[in-house]
mmCIF file with all atom_site columns, C-alpha atoms in Angstrom:
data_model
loop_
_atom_site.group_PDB
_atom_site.id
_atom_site.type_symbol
_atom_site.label_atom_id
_atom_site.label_alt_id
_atom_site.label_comp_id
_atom_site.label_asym_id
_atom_site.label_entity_id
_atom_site.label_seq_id
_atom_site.pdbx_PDB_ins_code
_atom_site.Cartn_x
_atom_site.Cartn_y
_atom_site.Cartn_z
_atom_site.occupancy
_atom_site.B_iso_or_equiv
_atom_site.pdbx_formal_charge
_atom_site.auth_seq_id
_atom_site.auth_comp_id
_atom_site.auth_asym_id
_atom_site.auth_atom_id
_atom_site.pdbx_PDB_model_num
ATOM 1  C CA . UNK A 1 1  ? -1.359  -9.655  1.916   1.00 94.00 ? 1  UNK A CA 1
ATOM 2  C CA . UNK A 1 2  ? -3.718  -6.355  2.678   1.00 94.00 ? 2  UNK A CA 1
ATOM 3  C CA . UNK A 1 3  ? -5.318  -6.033  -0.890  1.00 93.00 ? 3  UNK A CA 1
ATOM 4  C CA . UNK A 1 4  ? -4.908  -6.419  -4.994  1.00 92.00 ? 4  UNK A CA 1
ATOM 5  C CA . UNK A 1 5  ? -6.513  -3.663  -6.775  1.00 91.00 ? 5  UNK A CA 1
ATOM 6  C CA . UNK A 1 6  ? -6.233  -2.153  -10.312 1.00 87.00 ? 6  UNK A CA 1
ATOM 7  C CA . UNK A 1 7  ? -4.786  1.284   -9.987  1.00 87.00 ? 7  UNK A CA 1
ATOM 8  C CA . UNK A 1 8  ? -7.248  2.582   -13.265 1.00 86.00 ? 8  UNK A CA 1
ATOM 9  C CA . UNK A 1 9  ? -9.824  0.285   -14.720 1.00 81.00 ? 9  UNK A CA 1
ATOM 10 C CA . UNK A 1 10 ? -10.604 0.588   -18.522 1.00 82.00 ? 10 UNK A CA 1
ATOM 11 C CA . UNK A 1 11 ? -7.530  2.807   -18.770 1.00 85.00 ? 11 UNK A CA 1
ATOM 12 C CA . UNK A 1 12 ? -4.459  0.811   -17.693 1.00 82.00 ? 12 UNK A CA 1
ATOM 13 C CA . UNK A 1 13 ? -3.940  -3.107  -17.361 1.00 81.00 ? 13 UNK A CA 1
ATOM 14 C CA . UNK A 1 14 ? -2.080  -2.134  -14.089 1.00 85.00 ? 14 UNK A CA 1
ATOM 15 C CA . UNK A 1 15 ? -2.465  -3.882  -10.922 1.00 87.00 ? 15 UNK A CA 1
ATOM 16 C CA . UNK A 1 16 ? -0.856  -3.670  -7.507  1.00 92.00 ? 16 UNK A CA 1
ATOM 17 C CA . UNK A 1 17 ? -0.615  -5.808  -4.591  1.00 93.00 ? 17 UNK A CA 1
ATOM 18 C CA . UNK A 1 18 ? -0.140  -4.262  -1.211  1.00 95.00 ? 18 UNK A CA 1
ATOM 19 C CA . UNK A 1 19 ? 1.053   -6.605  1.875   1.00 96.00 ? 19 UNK A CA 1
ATOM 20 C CA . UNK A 1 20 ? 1.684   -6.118  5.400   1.00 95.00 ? 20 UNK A CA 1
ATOM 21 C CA . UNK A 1 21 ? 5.223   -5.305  6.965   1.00 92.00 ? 21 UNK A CA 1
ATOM 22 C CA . UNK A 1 22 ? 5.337   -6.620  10.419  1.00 89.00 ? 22 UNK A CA 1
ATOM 23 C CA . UNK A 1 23 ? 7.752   -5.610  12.730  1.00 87.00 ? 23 UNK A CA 1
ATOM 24 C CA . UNK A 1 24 ? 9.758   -3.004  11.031  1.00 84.00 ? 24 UNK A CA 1
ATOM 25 C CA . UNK A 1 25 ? 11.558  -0.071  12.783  1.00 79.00 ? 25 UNK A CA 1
ATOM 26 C CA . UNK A 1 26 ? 13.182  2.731   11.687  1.00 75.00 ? 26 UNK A CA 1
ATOM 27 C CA . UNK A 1 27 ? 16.528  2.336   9.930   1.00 72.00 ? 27 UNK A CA 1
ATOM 28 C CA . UNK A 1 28 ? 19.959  3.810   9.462   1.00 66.00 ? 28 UNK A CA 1
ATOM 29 C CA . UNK A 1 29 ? 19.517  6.102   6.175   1.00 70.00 ? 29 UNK A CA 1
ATOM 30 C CA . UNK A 1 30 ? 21.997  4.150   3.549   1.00 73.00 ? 30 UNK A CA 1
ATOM 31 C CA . UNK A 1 31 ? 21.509  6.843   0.572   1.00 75.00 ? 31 UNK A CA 1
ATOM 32 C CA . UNK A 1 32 ? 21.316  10.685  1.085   1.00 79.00 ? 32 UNK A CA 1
ATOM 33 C CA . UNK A 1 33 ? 18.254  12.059  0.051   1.00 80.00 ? 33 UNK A CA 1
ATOM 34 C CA . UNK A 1 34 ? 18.603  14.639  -2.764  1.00 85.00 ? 34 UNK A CA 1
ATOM 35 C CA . UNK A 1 35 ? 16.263  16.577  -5.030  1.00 88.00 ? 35 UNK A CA 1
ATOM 36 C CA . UNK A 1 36 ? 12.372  16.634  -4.341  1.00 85.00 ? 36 UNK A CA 1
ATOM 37 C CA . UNK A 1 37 ? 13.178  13.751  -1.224  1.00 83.00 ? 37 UNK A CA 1
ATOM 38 C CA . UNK A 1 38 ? 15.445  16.269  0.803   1.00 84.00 ? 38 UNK A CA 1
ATOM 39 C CA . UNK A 1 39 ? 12.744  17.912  2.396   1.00 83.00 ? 39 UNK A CA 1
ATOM 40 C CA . UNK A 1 40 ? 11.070  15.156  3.006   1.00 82.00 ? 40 UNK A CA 1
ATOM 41 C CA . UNK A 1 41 ? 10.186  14.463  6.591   1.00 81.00 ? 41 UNK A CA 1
ATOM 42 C CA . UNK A 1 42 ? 9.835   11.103  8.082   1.00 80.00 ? 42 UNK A CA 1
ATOM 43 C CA . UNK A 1 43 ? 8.042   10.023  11.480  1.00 84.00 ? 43 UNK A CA 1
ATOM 44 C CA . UNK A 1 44 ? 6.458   7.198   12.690  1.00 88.00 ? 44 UNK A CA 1
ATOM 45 C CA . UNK A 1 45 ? 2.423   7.555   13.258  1.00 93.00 ? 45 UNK A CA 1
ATOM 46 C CA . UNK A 1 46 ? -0.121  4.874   14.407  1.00 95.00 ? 46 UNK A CA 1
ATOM 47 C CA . UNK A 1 47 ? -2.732  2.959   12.198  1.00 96.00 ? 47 UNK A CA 1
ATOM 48 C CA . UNK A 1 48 ? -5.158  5.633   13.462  1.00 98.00 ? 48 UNK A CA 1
ATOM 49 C CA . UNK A 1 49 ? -3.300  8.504   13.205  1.00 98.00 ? 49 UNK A CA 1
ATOM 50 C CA . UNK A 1 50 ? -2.687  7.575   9.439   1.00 97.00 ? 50 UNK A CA 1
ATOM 51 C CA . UNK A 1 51 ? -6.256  6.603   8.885   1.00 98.00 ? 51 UNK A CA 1
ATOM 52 C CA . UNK A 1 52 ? -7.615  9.653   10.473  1.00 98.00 ? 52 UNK A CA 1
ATOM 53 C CA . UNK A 1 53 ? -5.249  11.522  7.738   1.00 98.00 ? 53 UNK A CA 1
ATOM 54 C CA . UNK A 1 54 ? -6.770  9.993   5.186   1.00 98.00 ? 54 UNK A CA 1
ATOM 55 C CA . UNK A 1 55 ? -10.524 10.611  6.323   1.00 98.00 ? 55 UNK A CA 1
ATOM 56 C CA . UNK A 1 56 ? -9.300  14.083  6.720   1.00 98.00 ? 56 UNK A CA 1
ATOM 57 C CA . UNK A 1 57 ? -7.255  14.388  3.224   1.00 97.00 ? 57 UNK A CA 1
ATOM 58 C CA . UNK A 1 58 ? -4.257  15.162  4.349   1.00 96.00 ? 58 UNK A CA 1
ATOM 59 C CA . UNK A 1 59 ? -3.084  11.697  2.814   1.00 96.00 ? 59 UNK A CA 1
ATOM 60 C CA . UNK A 1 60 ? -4.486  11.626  -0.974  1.00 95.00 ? 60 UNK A CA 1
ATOM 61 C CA . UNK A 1 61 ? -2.291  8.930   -2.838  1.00 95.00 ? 61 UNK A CA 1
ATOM 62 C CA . UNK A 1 62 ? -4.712  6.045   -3.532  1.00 94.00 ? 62 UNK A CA 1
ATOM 63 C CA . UNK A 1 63 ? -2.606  3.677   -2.873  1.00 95.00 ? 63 UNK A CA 1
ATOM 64 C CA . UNK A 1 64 ? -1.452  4.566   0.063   1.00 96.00 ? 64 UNK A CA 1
ATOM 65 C CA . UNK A 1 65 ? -5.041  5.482   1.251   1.00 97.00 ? 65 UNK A CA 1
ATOM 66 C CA . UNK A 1 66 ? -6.082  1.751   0.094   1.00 97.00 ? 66 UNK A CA 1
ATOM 67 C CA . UNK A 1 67 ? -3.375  0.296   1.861   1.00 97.00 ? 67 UNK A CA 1
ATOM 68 C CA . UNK A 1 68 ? -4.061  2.599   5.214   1.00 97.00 ? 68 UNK A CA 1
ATOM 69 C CA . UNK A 1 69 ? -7.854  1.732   4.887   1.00 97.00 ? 69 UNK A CA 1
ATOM 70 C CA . UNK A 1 70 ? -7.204  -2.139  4.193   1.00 97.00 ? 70 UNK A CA 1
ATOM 71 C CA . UNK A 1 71 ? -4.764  -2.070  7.440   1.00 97.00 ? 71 UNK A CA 1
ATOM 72 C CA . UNK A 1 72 ? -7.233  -0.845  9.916   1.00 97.00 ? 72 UNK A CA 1
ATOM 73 C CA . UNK A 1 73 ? -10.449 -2.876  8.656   1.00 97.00 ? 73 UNK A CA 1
ATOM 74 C CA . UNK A 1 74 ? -7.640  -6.164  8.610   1.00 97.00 ? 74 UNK A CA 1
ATOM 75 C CA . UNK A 1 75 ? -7.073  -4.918  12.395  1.00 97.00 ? 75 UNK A CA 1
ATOM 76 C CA . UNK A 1 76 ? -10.170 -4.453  13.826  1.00 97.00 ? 76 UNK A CA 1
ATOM 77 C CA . UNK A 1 77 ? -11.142 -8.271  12.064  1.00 97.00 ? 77 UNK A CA 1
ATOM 78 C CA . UNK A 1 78 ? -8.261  -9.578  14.146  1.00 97.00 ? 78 UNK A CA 1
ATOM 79 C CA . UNK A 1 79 ? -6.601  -10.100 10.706  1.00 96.00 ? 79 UNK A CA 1
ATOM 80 C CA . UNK A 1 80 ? -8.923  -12.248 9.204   1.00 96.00 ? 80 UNK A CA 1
ATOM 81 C CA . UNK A 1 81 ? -8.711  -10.458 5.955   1.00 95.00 ? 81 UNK A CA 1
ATOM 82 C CA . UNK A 1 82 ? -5.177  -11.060 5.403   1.00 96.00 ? 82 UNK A CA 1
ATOM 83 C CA . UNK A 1 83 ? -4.645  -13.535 2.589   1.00 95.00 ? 83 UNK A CA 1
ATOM 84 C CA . UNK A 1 84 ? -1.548  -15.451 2.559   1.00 95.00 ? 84 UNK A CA 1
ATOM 85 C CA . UNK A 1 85 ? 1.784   -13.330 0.304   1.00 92.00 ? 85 UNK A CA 1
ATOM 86 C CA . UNK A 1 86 ? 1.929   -16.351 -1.942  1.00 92.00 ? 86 UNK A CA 1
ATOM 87 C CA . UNK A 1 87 ? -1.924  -15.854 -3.048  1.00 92.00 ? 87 UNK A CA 1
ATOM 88 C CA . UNK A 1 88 ? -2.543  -16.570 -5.990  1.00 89.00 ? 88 UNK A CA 1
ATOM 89 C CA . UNK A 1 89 ? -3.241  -13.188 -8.346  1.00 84.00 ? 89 UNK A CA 1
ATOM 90 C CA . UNK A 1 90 ? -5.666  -14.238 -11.454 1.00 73.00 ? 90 UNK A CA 1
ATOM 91 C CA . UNK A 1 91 ? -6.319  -10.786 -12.212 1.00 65.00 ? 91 UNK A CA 1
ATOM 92 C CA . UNK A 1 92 ? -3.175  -9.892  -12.630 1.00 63.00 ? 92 UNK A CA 1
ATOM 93 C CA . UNK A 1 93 ? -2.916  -9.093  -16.903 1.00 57.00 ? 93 UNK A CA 1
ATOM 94 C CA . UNK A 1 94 ? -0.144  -11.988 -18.196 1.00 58.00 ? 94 UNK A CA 1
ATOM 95 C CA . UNK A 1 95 ? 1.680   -11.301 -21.233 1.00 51.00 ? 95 UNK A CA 1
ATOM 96 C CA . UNK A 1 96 ? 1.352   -14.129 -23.861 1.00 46.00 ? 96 UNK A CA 1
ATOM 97 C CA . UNK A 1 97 ? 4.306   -14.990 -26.591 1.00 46.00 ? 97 UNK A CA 1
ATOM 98 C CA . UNK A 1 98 ? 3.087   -12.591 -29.445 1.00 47.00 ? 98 UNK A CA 1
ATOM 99 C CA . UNK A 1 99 ? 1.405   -10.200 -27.551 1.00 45.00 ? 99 UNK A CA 1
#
């Protein structure tokens, strides 16, 4: 797992946890892609390339950018930063009975 952050802080109880795909490859496109995902277009980049896209701002979703940023720090540790999928995730908000 790359990172757990809260996506807005005093505004939303919303959290997300980002982990690392290993070994994944392009895949055979099961759905057509309609609407605002027709135009759309996929490629494969490096770590760098995509980090150097966010430094530049070409890349401006946070999470994406947190995940990108989280990747390459994780890789030049030798993946010591990783934490294990199963991690536990105490700041993640629980809903009570009643609540």
């Amino acid at each position: 797992m790359l990172s757990d952050f809260w996506t807005s802080p005093g505004g939303s109880d919303e959290s997300i946890r980002v982990y690392l795909a290993r070994g994944v490859g392009a895949a055979a496109e099961v759905h057509p892609r309609t609407e605002e995902e027709a135009g759309i277009e996929l490629r494969w980049v490096s770590l760098d390339e995509a980090v150097d896209a966010v430094l530049d701002r070409r890349i401006q979703n946070a999470i994406t950018a947190i995940a990108l940023l989280a990747a390459r720090v994780g890789r030049d540790r030798g993946w010591s930063t990783l934490a294990p999928a199963d991690a536990p995730w105490p700041r993640r908000p629980r809903w009570q009975s009643g609540n």
